[in-house]
Coordinates of C-alpha atoms and ligand atoms in Angstrom, one line a residue:
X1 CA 68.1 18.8 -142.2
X2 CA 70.6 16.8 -144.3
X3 CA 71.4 18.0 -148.4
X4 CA 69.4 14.9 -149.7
X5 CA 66.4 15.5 -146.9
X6 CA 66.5 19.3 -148.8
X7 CA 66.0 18.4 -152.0
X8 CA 63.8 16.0 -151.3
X9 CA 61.6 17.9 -149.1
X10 CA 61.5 21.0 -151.2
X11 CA 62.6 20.1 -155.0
X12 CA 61.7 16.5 -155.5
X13 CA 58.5 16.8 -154.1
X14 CA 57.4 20.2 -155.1
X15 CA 54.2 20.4 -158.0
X16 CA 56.9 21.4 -160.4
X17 CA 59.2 18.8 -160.2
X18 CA 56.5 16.3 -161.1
X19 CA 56.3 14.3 -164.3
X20 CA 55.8 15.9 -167.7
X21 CA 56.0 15.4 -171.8
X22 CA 59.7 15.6 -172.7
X23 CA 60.9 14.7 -169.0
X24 CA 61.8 11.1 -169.5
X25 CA 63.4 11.3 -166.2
X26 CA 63.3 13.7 -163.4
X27 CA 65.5 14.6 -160.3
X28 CA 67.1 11.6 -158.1
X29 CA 70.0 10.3 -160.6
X30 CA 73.0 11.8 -161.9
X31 CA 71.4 13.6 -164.9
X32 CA 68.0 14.1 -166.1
X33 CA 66.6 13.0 -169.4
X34 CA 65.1 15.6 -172.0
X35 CA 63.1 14.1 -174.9
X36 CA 62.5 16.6 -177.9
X37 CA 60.3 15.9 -180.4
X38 CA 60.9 14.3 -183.3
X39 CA 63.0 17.4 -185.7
X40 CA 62.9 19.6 -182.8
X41 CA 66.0 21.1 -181.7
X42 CA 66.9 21.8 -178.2
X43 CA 66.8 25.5 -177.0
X44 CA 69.4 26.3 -173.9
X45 CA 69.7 29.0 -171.7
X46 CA 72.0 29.9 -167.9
X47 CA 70.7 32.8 -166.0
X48 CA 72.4 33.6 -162.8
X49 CA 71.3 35.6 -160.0
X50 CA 72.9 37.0 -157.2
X51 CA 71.5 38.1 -154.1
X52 CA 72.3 41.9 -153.6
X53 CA 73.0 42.8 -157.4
X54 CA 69.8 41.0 -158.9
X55 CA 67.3 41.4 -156.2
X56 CA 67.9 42.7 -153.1
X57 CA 68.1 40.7 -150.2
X58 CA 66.4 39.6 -147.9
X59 CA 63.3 39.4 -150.2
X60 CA 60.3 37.7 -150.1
X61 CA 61.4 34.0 -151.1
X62 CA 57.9 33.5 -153.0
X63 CA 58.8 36.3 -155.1
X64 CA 62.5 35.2 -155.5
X65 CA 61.0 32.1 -157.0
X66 CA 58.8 33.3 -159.2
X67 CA 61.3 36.2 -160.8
X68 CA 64.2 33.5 -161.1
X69 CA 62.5 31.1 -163.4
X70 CA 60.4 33.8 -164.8
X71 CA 64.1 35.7 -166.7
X72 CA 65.3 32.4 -167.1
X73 CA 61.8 31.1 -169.1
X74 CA 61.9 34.6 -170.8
X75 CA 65.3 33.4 -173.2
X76 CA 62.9 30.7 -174.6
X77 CA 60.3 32.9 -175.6
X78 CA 62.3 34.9 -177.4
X79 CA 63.6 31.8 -178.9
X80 CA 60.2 30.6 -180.1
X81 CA 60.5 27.3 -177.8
X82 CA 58.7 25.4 -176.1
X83 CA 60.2 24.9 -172.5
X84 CA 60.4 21.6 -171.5
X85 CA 62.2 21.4 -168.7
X86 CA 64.6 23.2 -166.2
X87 CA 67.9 22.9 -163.5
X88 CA 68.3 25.0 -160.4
X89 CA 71.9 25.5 -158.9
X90 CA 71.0 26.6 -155.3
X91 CA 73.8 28.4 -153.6
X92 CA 71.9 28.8 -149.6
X93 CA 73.7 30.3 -146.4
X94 CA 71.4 27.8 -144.1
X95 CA 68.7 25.8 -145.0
X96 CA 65.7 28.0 -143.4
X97 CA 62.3 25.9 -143.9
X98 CA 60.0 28.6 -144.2
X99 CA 62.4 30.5 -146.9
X100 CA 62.7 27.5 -149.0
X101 CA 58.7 26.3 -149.0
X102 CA 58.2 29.6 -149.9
X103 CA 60.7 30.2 -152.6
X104 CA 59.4 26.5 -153.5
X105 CA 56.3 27.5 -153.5
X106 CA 56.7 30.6 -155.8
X107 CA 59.0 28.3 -158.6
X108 CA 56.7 25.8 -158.7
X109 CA 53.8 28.7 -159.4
X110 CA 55.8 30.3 -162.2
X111 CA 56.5 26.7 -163.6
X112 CA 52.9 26.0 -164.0
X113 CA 52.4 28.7 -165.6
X114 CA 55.2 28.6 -168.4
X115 CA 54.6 24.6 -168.6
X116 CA 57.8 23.3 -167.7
X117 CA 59.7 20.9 -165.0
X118 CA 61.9 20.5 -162.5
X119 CA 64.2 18.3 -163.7
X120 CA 67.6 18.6 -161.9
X121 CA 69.8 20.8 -159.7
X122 CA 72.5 21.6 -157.2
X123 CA 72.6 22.4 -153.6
X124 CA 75.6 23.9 -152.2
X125 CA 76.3 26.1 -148.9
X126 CA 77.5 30.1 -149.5
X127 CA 76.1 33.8 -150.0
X128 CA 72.9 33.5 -151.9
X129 CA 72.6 32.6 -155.3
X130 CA 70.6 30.9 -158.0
X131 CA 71.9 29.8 -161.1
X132 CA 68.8 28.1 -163.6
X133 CA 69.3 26.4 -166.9
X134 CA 66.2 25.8 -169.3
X135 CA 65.9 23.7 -171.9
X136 CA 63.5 24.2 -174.7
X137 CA 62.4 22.6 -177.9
X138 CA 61.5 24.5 -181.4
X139 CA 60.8 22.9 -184.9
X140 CA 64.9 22.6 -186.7
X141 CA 66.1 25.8 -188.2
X142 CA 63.0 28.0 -186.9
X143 CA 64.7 29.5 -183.9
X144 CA 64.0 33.2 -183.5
X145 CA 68.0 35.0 -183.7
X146 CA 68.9 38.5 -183.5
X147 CA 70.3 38.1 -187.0
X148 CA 68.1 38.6 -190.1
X149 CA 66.1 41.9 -189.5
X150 CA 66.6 43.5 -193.1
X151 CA 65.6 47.0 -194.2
X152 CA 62.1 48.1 -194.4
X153 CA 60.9 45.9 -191.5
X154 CA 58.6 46.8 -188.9
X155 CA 60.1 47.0 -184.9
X156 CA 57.8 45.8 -182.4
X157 CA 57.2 45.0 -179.1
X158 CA 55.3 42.8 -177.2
X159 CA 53.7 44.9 -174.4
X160 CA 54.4 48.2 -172.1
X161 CA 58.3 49.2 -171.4
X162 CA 59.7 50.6 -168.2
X163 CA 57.3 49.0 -165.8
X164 CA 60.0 47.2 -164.2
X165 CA 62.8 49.6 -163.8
X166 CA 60.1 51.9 -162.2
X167 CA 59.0 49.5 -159.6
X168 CA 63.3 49.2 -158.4
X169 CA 62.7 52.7 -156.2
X170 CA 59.8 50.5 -154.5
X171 CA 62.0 47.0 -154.3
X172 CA 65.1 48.9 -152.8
X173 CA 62.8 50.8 -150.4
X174 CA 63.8 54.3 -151.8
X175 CA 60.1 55.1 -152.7
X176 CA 57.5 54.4 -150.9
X177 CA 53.9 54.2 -152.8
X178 CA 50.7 51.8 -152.2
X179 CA 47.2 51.0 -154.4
X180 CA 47.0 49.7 -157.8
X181 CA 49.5 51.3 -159.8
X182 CA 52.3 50.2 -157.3
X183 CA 50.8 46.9 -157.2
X184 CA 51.3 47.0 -161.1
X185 CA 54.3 47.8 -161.5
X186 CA 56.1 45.2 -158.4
X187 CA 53.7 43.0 -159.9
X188 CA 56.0 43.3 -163.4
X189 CA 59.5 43.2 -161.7
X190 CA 58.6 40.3 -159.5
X191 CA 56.6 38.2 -161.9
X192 CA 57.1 39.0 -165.6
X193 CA 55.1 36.7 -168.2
X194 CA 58.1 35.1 -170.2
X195 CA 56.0 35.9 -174.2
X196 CA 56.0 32.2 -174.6
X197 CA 52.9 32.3 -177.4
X198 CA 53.9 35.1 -178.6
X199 CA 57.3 34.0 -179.6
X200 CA 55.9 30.6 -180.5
X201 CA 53.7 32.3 -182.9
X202 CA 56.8 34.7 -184.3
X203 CA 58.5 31.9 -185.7
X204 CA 58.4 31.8 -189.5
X205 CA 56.8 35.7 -189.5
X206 CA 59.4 37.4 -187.3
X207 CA 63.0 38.3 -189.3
X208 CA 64.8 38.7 -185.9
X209 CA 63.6 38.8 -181.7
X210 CA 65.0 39.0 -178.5
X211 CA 63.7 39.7 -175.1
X212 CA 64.7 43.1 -173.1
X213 CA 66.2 42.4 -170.1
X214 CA 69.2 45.1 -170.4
X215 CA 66.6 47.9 -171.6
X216 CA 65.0 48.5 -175.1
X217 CA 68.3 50.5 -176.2
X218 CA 70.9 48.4 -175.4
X219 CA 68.8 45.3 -176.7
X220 CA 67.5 46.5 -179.7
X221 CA 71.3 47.9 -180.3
X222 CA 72.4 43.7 -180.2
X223 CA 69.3 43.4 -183.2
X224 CA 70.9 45.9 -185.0
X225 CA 74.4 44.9 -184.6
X226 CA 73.6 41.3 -185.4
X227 CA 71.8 42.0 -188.5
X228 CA 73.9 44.9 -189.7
X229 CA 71.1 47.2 -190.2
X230 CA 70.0 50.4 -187.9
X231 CA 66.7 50.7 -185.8
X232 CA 65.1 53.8 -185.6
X233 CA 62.8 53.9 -182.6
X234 CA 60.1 56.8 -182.2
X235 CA 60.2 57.7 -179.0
X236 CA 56.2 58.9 -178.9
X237 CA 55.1 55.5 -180.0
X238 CA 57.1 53.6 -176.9
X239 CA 54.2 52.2 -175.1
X240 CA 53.9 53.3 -171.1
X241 CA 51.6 52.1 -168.8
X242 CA 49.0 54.4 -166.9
X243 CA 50.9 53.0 -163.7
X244 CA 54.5 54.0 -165.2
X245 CA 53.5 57.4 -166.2
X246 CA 51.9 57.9 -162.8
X247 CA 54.6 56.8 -160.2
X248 CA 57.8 57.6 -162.3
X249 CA 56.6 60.9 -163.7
X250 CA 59.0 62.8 -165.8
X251 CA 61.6 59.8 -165.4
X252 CA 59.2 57.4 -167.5
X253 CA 60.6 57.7 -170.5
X254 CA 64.3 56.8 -169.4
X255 CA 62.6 53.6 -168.2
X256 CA 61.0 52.7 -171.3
X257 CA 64.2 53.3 -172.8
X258 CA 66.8 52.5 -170.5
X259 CA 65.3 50.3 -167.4
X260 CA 66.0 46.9 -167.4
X261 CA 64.1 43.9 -166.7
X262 CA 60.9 43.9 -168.8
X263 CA 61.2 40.8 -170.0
X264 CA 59.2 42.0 -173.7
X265 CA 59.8 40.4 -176.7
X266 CA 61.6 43.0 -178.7
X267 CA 61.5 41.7 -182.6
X268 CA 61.2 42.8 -186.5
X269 CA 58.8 41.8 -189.2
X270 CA 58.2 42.2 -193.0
X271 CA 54.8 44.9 -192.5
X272 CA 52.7 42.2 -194.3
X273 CA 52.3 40.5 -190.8
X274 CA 51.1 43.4 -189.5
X275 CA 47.2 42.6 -189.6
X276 CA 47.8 39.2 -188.1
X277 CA 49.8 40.7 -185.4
X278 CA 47.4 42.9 -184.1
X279 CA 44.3 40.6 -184.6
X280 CA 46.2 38.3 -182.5
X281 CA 48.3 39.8 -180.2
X282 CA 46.9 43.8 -179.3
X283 CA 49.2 44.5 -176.6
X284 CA 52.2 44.4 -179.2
X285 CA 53.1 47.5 -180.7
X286 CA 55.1 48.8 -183.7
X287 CA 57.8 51.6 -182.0
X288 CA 60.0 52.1 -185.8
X289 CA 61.8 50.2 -188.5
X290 CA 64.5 49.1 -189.6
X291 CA 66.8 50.9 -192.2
X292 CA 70.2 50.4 -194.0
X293 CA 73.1 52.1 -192.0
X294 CA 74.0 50.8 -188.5
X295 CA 73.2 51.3 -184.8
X296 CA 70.3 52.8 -183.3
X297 CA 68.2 56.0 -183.9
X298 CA 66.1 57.3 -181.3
X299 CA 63.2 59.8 -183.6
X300 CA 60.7 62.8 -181.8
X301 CA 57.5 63.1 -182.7
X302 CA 58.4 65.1 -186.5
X303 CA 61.0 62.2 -187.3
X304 CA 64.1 64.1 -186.1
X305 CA 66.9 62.5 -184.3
X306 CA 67.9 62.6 -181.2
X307 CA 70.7 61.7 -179.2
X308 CA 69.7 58.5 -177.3
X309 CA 71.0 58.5 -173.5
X310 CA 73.2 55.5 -174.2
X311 CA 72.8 52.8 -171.7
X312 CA 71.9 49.4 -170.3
X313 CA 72.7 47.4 -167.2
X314 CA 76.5 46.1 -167.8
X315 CA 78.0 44.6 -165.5
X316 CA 81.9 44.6 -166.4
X317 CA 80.7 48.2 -168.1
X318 CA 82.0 52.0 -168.3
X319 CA 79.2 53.1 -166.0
X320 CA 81.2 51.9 -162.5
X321 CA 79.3 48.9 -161.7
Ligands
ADP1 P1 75.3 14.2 -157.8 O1 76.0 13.8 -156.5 O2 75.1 13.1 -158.8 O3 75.8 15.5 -158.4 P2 73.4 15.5 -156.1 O4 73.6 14.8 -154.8 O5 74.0 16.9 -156.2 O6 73.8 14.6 -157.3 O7 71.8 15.6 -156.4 C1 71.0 14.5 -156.3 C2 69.8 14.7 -157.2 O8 69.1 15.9 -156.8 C3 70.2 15.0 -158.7 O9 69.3 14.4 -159.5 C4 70.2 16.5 -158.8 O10 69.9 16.9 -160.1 C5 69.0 16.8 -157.8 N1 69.1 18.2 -157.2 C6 70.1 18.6 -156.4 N2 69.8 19.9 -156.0 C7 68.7 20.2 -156.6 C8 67.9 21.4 -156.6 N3 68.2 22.5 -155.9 N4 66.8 21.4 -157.3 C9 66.4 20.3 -158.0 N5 67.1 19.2 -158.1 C10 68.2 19.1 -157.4
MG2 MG1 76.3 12.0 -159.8

């Protein structure tokens, strides 16, 4: 099967490659054309991920598919955008049919669900590696930054933390666990909901978002860095899941903490939003403030500090990866 045959076959033709608002034209010329809205601005984000230090490999392609637009999707939300549209750079060591109509299949399922396209890509031959671009659209000068929390305001996030860092043991095959609760937790690293609404509904309430993909320390430490005030976080209001608690066991709170790949919105708000917030969205939950001073303060139960295990996935870090 020939490159054009390929993308053809498996990107042109594929459910999320197919027309849609903003997409004035798709994949088959040399670029695609995006159409925001009038006095929207255009929301951009590159993800890359390589086999063996993103997800391990082989994997189930479905899942692959799924996860890589899912991260990618997840930069909008915490944006506030609205995705419109998307490129995959497609590094493949053969063209295998059944690998690609299932890694296909699993993009185009993840696209349908975030409501956005296909639009554009690259096919090239080497180790495995995907490389995807969104684009988004947001209303001018409403975009979500890490800049602007200012003291006194709540910090939040959208939904349980850890979930994904305790499912690794079970991706890498160093734990082996089955029913519901493992189900749960793969189900978070393979599929995370990018907080599309959720963001969309921060804009104009929230002072400052992002979403957690390095781990709630070392994310929320880029909130308080941009808007040069310091986040104290209580550690007994970090919401765990039933399935977290249950399969990581003493090692839970490091995950909420520390794991990667959640994919929550982390973000701060003046308290009067705070009725609105929870009417609207229950699963979010306040975990501390901000304050004047710097840098990140990790609280027990009685409000004293403690030393945070300092950390994040880096990959040009101190840590030796
Ligand atoms: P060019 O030679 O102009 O760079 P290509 O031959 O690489 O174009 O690609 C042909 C068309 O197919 C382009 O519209 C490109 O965006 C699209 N395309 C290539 N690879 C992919 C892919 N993996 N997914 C989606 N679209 C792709
Ligand atoms: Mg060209």
């Amino acid at each position: 099967m020939g490159e054009f045959e390929l993308i053809r076959r498996y990107f042109a033709a594929a459910p999320c490659a197919q027309a849609a608002e903003g997409v004035v034209l798709g994949i088959g010329d040399d670029c695609a054309l995006l159409q925001p809205a009038v006095g929207q601005q255009l929301a951009v984000s590159t993800d890359t991920l390589v086999a063996g230090v993103h997800f391990p490999q082989p994997c189930d392609p479905f899942l692959l598919g799924q996860r890589a637009l899912a991260v990618s999707v997840s930069d909008l939300a915490a944006m506030g955008a609205e995705p419109l549209g998307f490129t995959l750079a497609l590094t493949l060591p053969e063209a295998d049919p059944p690998w690609l109509e299932g890694f296909a299949r699993g993009l185009s399922q993840m696209a349908a669900q975030c409501a956005i396209a296909l639009v554009g890509g690259d096919t090239t031959r080497g180790p495995l590696s995907l490389t995807l671009s969104v684009f988004g659209q947001l209303p001018a000068g409403q975009a979500l930054t890490r800049a602007g929390a200012r003291p006194g305001d709540l910090l939040c996030v959208g939904g349980s933390l850890g979930d994904a860092a305790a499912a690794l043991p079970l991706v890498l095959g160093q734990q082996v666990a089955a029913g519901a609760e493992a189900d749960y937790l793969l189900q978070r690293y393979w599929a995370p909901q990018p907080q599309l609404a959720l963001g969309q509904w921060l804009r104009g309430r929230a002072s400052a978002a992002l979403d957690i993909s390095d781990g709630l320390l070392a994310d929320c430490g880029h909130i308080a860095k941009a808007s040069a005030v310091a986040l104290q976080i209580e550690r007994d209001s970090l919401p765990l899941s039933a399935a977290l608690r249950t399969l990581a066991g003493e090692r839970a709170l490091d995950c909420a903490l520390s794991g990667g790949d959640d994919y929550r919105l982390a973000f701060t708000l003046s308290a009067q939003y705070l009725p609105a917030l929870q009417a609207q969205w229950p699963e979010a939950v306040v975990i501390g403030r901000a304050v004047a001073g710097q840098g990140l303060q990790l609280l027990d139960g009685a409000g004293r500090r403690l030393d945070p295990p300092s950390a994040g996935y880096q990959h040009f870090g101190s840590r030796g990866d």
